[in-house]
PDB file of C-alpha atoms in Angstrom:
ATOM      1  CA  MET A  35     -10.566  18.248  -9.515  1.00 66.00           C
ATOM      2  CA  ARG A  36      -9.154  19.883  -6.386  1.00 73.00           C
ATOM      3  CA  ASP A  37      -7.042  17.621  -4.168  1.00 77.00           C
ATOM      4  CA  ARG A  38      -7.818  19.056  -0.699  1.00 73.00           C
ATOM      5  CA  TYR A  39      -5.901  16.418   1.258  1.00 68.00           C
ATOM      6  CA  ARG A  40      -2.752  16.852  -0.809  1.00 74.00           C
ATOM      7  CA  GLU A  41      -2.959  20.626  -0.343  1.00 77.00           C
ATOM      8  CA  TYR A  42      -3.464  20.263   3.406  1.00 71.00           C
ATOM      9  CA  LEU A  43      -0.591  17.816   3.867  1.00 67.00           C
ATOM     10  CA  GLU A  44       1.785  19.975   1.846  1.00 74.00           C
ATOM     11  CA  GLU A  45       0.729  23.212   3.611  1.00 76.00           C
ATOM     12  CA  THR A  46       1.146  21.709   7.086  1.00 72.00           C
ATOM     13  CA  GLY A  47       4.436  19.977   6.311  1.00 68.00           C
ATOM     14  CA  ARG A  48       2.860  16.564   6.968  1.00 66.00           C
ATOM     15  CA  SER A  49       3.518  15.360   3.443  1.00 74.00           C
ATOM     16  CA  ILE A  50       6.161  12.623   3.576  1.00 86.00           C
ATOM     17  CA  GLU A  51       8.444  11.382   0.837  1.00 92.00           C
ATOM     18  CA  LEU A  52      10.758   8.408   1.286  1.00 95.00           C
ATOM     19  CA  VAL A  53      13.591   8.303  -1.246  1.00 95.00           C
ATOM     20  CA  GLY A  54      15.596   5.284  -2.345  1.00 97.00           C
ATOM     21  CA  PRO A  55      18.195   4.690  -5.061  1.00 97.00           C
ATOM     22  CA  SER A  56      15.748   4.017  -7.902  1.00 97.00           C
ATOM     23  CA  LEU A  57      12.328   4.976  -6.564  1.00 97.00           C
ATOM     24  CA  SER A  58      10.529   7.127  -4.074  1.00 97.00           C
ATOM     25  CA  LEU A  59       7.404   6.745  -1.998  1.00 98.00           C
ATOM     26  CA  ARG A  60       5.187   9.821  -1.893  1.00 96.00           C
ATOM     27  CA  GLY A  61       1.635  10.481  -0.847  1.00 94.00           C
ATOM     28  CA  LEU A  62      -1.143   9.437  -3.190  1.00 94.00           C
ATOM     29  CA  TRP A  63      -2.739  12.203  -5.238  1.00 93.00           C
ATOM     30  CA  LEU A  64      -6.106  12.301  -6.949  1.00 94.00           C
ATOM     31  CA  ALA A  65      -4.165  12.707 -10.198  1.00 96.00           C
ATOM     32  CA  ASP A  66      -2.868   9.143  -9.603  1.00 97.00           C
ATOM     33  CA  ALA A  67      -6.370   7.671  -9.986  1.00 97.00           C
ATOM     34  CA  PRO A  68      -6.195   7.033 -13.772  1.00 98.00           C
ATOM     35  CA  ARG A  69      -2.823   5.270 -13.465  1.00 98.00           C
ATOM     36  CA  ILE A  70      -4.040   3.200 -10.506  1.00 98.00           C
ATOM     37  CA  LEU A  71      -7.055   2.129 -12.530  1.00 97.00           C
ATOM     38  CA  GLU A  72      -4.801   1.254 -15.481  1.00 98.00           C
ATOM     39  CA  LEU A  73      -2.476  -0.904 -13.347  1.00 98.00           C
ATOM     40  CA  LEU A  74      -5.349  -2.687 -11.579  1.00 96.00           C
ATOM     41  CA  ARG A  75      -7.093  -3.620 -14.834  1.00 96.00           C
ATOM     42  CA  ASP A  76      -4.608  -6.484 -15.221  1.00 96.00           C
ATOM     43  CA  PRO A  77      -6.452  -9.298 -13.360  1.00 94.00           C
ATOM     44  CA  GLU A  78      -3.187 -10.756 -12.033  1.00 92.00           C
ATOM     45  CA  VAL A  79      -2.381  -7.584 -10.059  1.00 92.00           C
ATOM     46  CA  PRO A  80      -5.406  -7.707  -7.683  1.00 87.00           C
ATOM     47  CA  ARG A  81      -5.573 -11.516  -7.700  1.00 85.00           C
ATOM     48  CA  TYR A  82      -4.893 -11.840  -3.952  1.00 80.00           C
ATOM     49  CA  PHE A  83      -6.663  -8.649  -2.831  1.00 76.00           C
ATOM     50  CA  LEU A  84      -9.244  -9.097  -0.099  1.00 74.00           C
ATOM     51  CA  TRP A  85     -11.139  -6.067  -1.418  1.00 78.00           C
ATOM     52  CA  GLU A  86     -12.636  -5.288  -4.783  1.00 88.00           C
ATOM     53  CA  PRO A  87     -10.341  -3.070  -6.887  1.00 92.00           C
ATOM     54  CA  PRO A  88     -11.795   0.090  -8.451  1.00 94.00           C
ATOM     55  CA  ARG A  89     -13.759  -0.569 -11.642  1.00 94.00           C
ATOM     56  CA  ASP A  90     -13.887   2.963 -13.004  1.00 97.00           C
ATOM     57  CA  LEU A  91     -12.254   6.358 -12.586  1.00 96.00           C
ATOM     58  CA  GLU A  92     -14.711   7.512  -9.907  1.00 96.00           C
ATOM     59  CA  GLU A  93     -13.996   4.414  -7.800  1.00 95.00           C
ATOM     60  CA  ALA A  94     -10.245   4.939  -8.308  1.00 96.00           C
ATOM     61  CA  ARG A  95     -10.622   8.501  -7.005  1.00 95.00           C
ATOM     62  CA  GLN A  96     -12.577   7.190  -4.007  1.00 94.00           C
ATOM     63  CA  TYR A  97      -9.778   4.660  -3.390  1.00 93.00           C
ATOM     64  CA  VAL A  98      -7.223   7.505  -3.291  1.00 95.00           C
ATOM     65  CA  GLU A  99      -9.461   9.738  -1.169  1.00 93.00           C
ATOM     66  CA  GLY A 100     -10.004   6.939   1.336  1.00 92.00           C
ATOM     67  CA  PHE A 101      -6.260   6.488   1.724  1.00 90.00           C
ATOM     68  CA  GLN A 102      -5.735  10.247   1.953  1.00 91.00           C
ATOM     69  CA  HIS A 103      -8.325  10.422   4.736  1.00 89.00           C
ATOM     70  CA  GLU A 104      -6.510   7.694   6.697  1.00 89.00           C
ATOM     71  CA  VAL A 105      -3.248   9.648   6.362  1.00 87.00           C
ATOM     72  CA  TYR A 106      -5.014  12.846   7.452  1.00 85.00           C
ATOM     73  CA  GLN A 107      -6.402  11.015  10.508  1.00 84.00           C
ATOM     74  CA  GLN A 108      -2.885   9.617  11.174  1.00 83.00           C
ATOM     75  CA  TRP A 109      -4.208   6.066  11.023  1.00 87.00           C
ATOM     76  CA  ALA A 110      -1.885   4.989   8.211  1.00 91.00           C
ATOM     77  CA  TYR A 111       0.690   6.002   5.626  1.00 93.00           C
ATOM     78  CA  HIS A 112      -0.218   5.273   2.027  1.00 95.00           C
ATOM     79  CA  PHE A 113       2.297   5.975  -0.719  1.00 97.00           C
ATOM     80  CA  GLY A 114       2.536   5.951  -4.461  1.00 98.00           C
ATOM     81  CA  VAL A 115       5.583   3.964  -5.571  1.00 98.00           C
ATOM     82  CA  ILE A 116       7.295   6.284  -8.060  1.00 98.00           C
ATOM     83  CA  ASP A 117      10.084   5.391 -10.487  1.00 98.00           C
ATOM     84  CA  ALA A 118      12.906   7.929 -10.002  1.00 97.00           C
ATOM     85  CA  ALA A 119      13.917   8.002 -13.674  1.00 96.00           C
ATOM     86  CA  SER A 120      10.488   8.356 -15.307  1.00 97.00           C
ATOM     87  CA  GLY A 121       8.338   9.754 -12.487  1.00 97.00           C
ATOM     88  CA  LYS A 122       5.806   7.036 -13.315  1.00 98.00           C
ATOM     89  CA  LEU A 123       3.547   5.482 -10.656  1.00 98.00           C
ATOM     90  CA  LEU A 124       4.404   1.774 -10.379  1.00 98.00           C
ATOM     91  CA  GLY A 125       1.989   0.786  -7.611  1.00 98.00           C
ATOM     92  CA  VAL A 126       0.964   1.530  -4.026  1.00 98.00           C
ATOM     93  CA  ALA A 127       2.742   0.786  -0.720  1.00 97.00           C
ATOM     94  CA  ASN A 128       1.126   1.060   2.705  1.00 95.00           C
ATOM     95  CA  LEU A 129       2.054   1.129   6.354  1.00 95.00           C
ATOM     96  CA  TYR A 130      -1.305   0.717   8.049  1.00 90.00           C
ATOM     97  CA  HIS A 131      -3.195  -0.778  11.006  1.00 91.00           C
ATOM     98  CA  ILE A 132      -0.785   1.267  13.098  1.00 92.00           C
ATOM     99  CA  ASP A 133      -1.128   0.445  16.782  1.00 92.00           C
ATOM    100  CA  GLY A 134       0.675   3.106  18.801  1.00 89.00           C
ATOM    101  CA  LEU A 135       0.324   1.232  22.098  1.00 92.00           C
ATOM    102  CA  ALA A 136       1.707  -2.052  20.799  1.00 94.00           C
ATOM    103  CA  ARG A 137       4.084  -0.098  18.516  1.00 95.00           C
ATOM    104  CA  GLU A 138       3.317  -2.262  15.525  1.00 94.00           C
ATOM    105  CA  ALA A 139       1.851  -1.880  12.051  1.00 93.00           C
ATOM    106  CA  GLU A 140       1.273  -3.836   8.866  1.00 90.00           C
ATOM    107  CA  ILE A 141       2.872  -3.442   5.447  1.00 92.00           C
ATOM    108  CA  GLY A 142       1.028  -3.906   2.195  1.00 90.00           C
ATOM    109  CA  ILE A 143       2.166  -3.349  -1.362  1.00 92.00           C
ATOM    110  CA  TRP A 144       0.941  -3.967  -4.873  1.00 95.00           C
ATOM    111  CA  LEU A 145       2.702  -3.215  -8.141  1.00 96.00           C
ATOM    112  CA  GLY A 146       1.756  -3.258 -11.779  1.00 98.00           C
ATOM    113  CA  ARG A 147       2.742  -6.592 -13.303  1.00 96.00           C
ATOM    114  CA  ALA A 148       5.380  -4.980 -15.558  1.00 97.00           C
ATOM    115  CA  TYR A 149       7.362  -4.144 -12.382  1.00 97.00           C
ATOM    116  CA  TRP A 150       7.335  -7.601 -10.789  1.00 94.00           C
ATOM    117  CA  GLY A 151      10.693  -9.317 -10.346  1.00 91.00           C
ATOM    118  CA  GLN A 152      12.726  -6.117 -10.777  1.00 93.00           C
ATOM    119  CA  GLY A 153      13.526  -5.381  -7.121  1.00 93.00           C
ATOM    120  CA  VAL A 154      10.879  -2.652  -6.840  1.00 96.00           C
ATOM    121  CA  GLN A 155       9.025  -4.418  -4.030  1.00 92.00           C
ATOM    122  CA  GLN A 156      12.261  -4.984  -2.104  1.00 93.00           C
ATOM    123  CA  GLU A 157      13.297  -1.333  -2.332  1.00 97.00           C
ATOM    124  CA  ALA A 158       9.833  -0.008  -1.472  1.00 96.00           C
ATOM    125  CA  ASN A 159       9.488  -2.359   1.509  1.00 93.00           C
ATOM    126  CA  ARG A 160      12.956  -1.436   2.781  1.00 94.00           C
ATOM    127  CA  LEU A 161      11.934   2.222   2.724  1.00 97.00           C
ATOM    128  CA  LEU A 162       8.724   1.392   4.623  1.00 95.00           C
ATOM    129  CA  LEU A 163      10.594  -0.730   7.166  1.00 94.00           C
ATOM    130  CA  GLU A 164      13.175   1.981   7.786  1.00 96.00           C
ATOM    131  CA  PHE A 165      10.432   4.592   8.178  1.00 96.00           C
ATOM    132  CA  GLY A 166       8.439   2.330  10.509  1.00 95.00           C
ATOM    133  CA  PHE A 167      11.326   1.281  12.742  1.00 95.00           C
ATOM    134  CA  ARG A 168      13.422   4.469  12.766  1.00 95.00           C
ATOM    135  CA  THR A 169      10.927   7.287  12.374  1.00 94.00           C
ATOM    136  CA  LEU A 170       7.825   5.809  14.009  1.00 93.00           C
ATOM    137  CA  ALA A 171       9.797   3.699  16.533  1.00 95.00           C
ATOM    138  CA  LEU A 172       7.700   0.609  15.846  1.00 96.00           C
ATOM    139  CA  ARG A 173       8.776  -2.664  17.461  1.00 96.00           C
ATOM    140  CA  ARG A 174       7.131  -4.977  14.967  1.00 92.00           C
ATOM    141  CA  ILE A 175       5.883  -4.742  11.396  1.00 91.00           C
ATOM    142  CA  LEU A 176       3.579  -7.457  10.114  1.00 85.00           C
ATOM    143  CA  PHE A 177       3.069  -8.852   6.637  1.00 79.00           C
ATOM    144  CA  HIS A 178      -0.185 -10.728   6.006  1.00 75.00           C
ATOM    145  CA  VAL A 179       0.310 -12.684   2.798  1.00 71.00           C
ATOM    146  CA  ALA A 180      -2.227 -15.061   1.252  1.00 72.00           C
ATOM    147  CA  VAL A 181      -1.058 -18.677   1.520  1.00 70.00           C
ATOM    148  CA  GLY A 182      -1.233 -19.066  -2.272  1.00 71.00           C
ATOM    149  CA  ASN A 183       0.828 -15.930  -2.963  1.00 69.00           C
ATOM    150  CA  ALA A 184       4.256 -17.587  -3.188  1.00 72.00           C
ATOM    151  CA  ARG A 185       5.873 -14.580  -4.930  1.00 77.00           C
ATOM    152  CA  ALA A 186       5.021 -12.230  -2.064  1.00 69.00           C
ATOM    153  CA  GLN A 187       6.029 -14.793   0.564  1.00 71.00           C
ATOM    154  CA  THR A 188       9.441 -15.165  -1.079  1.00 73.00           C
ATOM    155  CA  ALA A 189       9.879 -11.392  -1.344  1.00 71.00           C
ATOM    156  CA  PHE A 190       9.124 -10.870   2.348  1.00 69.00           C
ATOM    157  CA  ARG A 191      11.471 -13.689   3.378  1.00 75.00           C
ATOM    158  CA  LYS A 192      14.241 -11.927   1.449  1.00 76.00           C
ATOM    159  CA  LEU A 193      13.636  -8.946   3.731  1.00 71.00           C
ATOM    160  CA  GLY A 194      14.184 -11.150   6.782  1.00 72.00           C
ATOM    161  CA  ALA A 195      10.526 -11.751   7.641  1.00 66.00           C
ATOM    162  CA  THR A 196       9.618 -14.953   9.436  1.00 67.00           C
ATOM    163  CA  GLU A 197       6.256 -16.664   9.638  1.00 67.00           C
ATOM    164  CA  LEU A 198       4.693 -16.274  13.079  1.00 70.00           C
ATOM    165  CA  GLY A 199       1.555 -18.169  12.245  1.00 67.00           C
ATOM    166  CA  ARG A 200      -1.477 -18.006  10.039  1.00 66.00           C
ATOM    167  CA  ILE A 201      -4.677 -16.052  10.250  1.00 58.00           C
ATOM    168  CA  LEU A 202      -8.009 -16.152   8.423  1.00 59.00           C
ATOM    169  CA  LEU A 203      -8.958 -12.789   6.930  1.00 58.00           C
ATOM    170  CA  TYR A 204     -12.333 -12.075   5.388  1.00 54.00           C
ATOM    171  CA  SER A 205     -12.313 -11.421   1.637  1.00 55.00           C
ATOM    172  CA  ARG A 206     -15.152  -9.256   0.355  1.00 60.00           C
ATOM    173  CA  ARG A 207     -14.175 -10.286  -3.170  1.00 56.00           C
ATOM    174  CA  GLN A 208     -14.557 -13.993  -2.453  1.00 64.00           C
ATOM    175  CA  ASN A 209     -17.172 -13.705   0.313  1.00 62.00           C
ATOM    176  CA  ARG A 210     -15.179 -16.069   2.509  1.00 61.00           C
ATOM    177  CA  ARG A 211     -12.224 -16.188   4.845  1.00 61.00           C
ATOM    178  CA  VAL A 212      -8.819 -16.576   3.197  1.00 57.00           C
ATOM    179  CA  GLU A 213      -5.800 -18.033   4.970  1.00 58.00           C
ATOM    180  CA  HIS A 214      -2.842 -15.680   5.331  1.00 63.00           C
TER     181      HIS A 214
END
């Protein structure tokens, strides 16, 4: 299957790669869809998602294409989290809801369960924060974390995040508002 967005971003020089000591963040490719589907089949991985994860390969491709379209429109940056040693996709990291006037955005990340507790989230988020603050000149980057997601809350505190308050976000998966 032809990956038009990937081709366009590479041809125009708009493809971005953020490189850290043990991983890199690069644009999502349609070829990532099978791995994304594999990682999201573990019910613990999407446990706190507000949206329904892809259930089959076609939905995983649509997930990637949707993110690619947002990058193309310059609404967001969506990255595959790639292990430097193996080249394997470990999860997805996002800098989205970018508000150019307020100079703020939101970070989101999910990883396959095998990569939890290994510092992957910390390294990926540091790369996103550096990109957001230095390259995009953002003033504030937000993390919306479900109240019950203690692991993510702890990880973001380690990055220096502080709680500004709580918000109710609608969950299509649960058909209700969920406190973040």
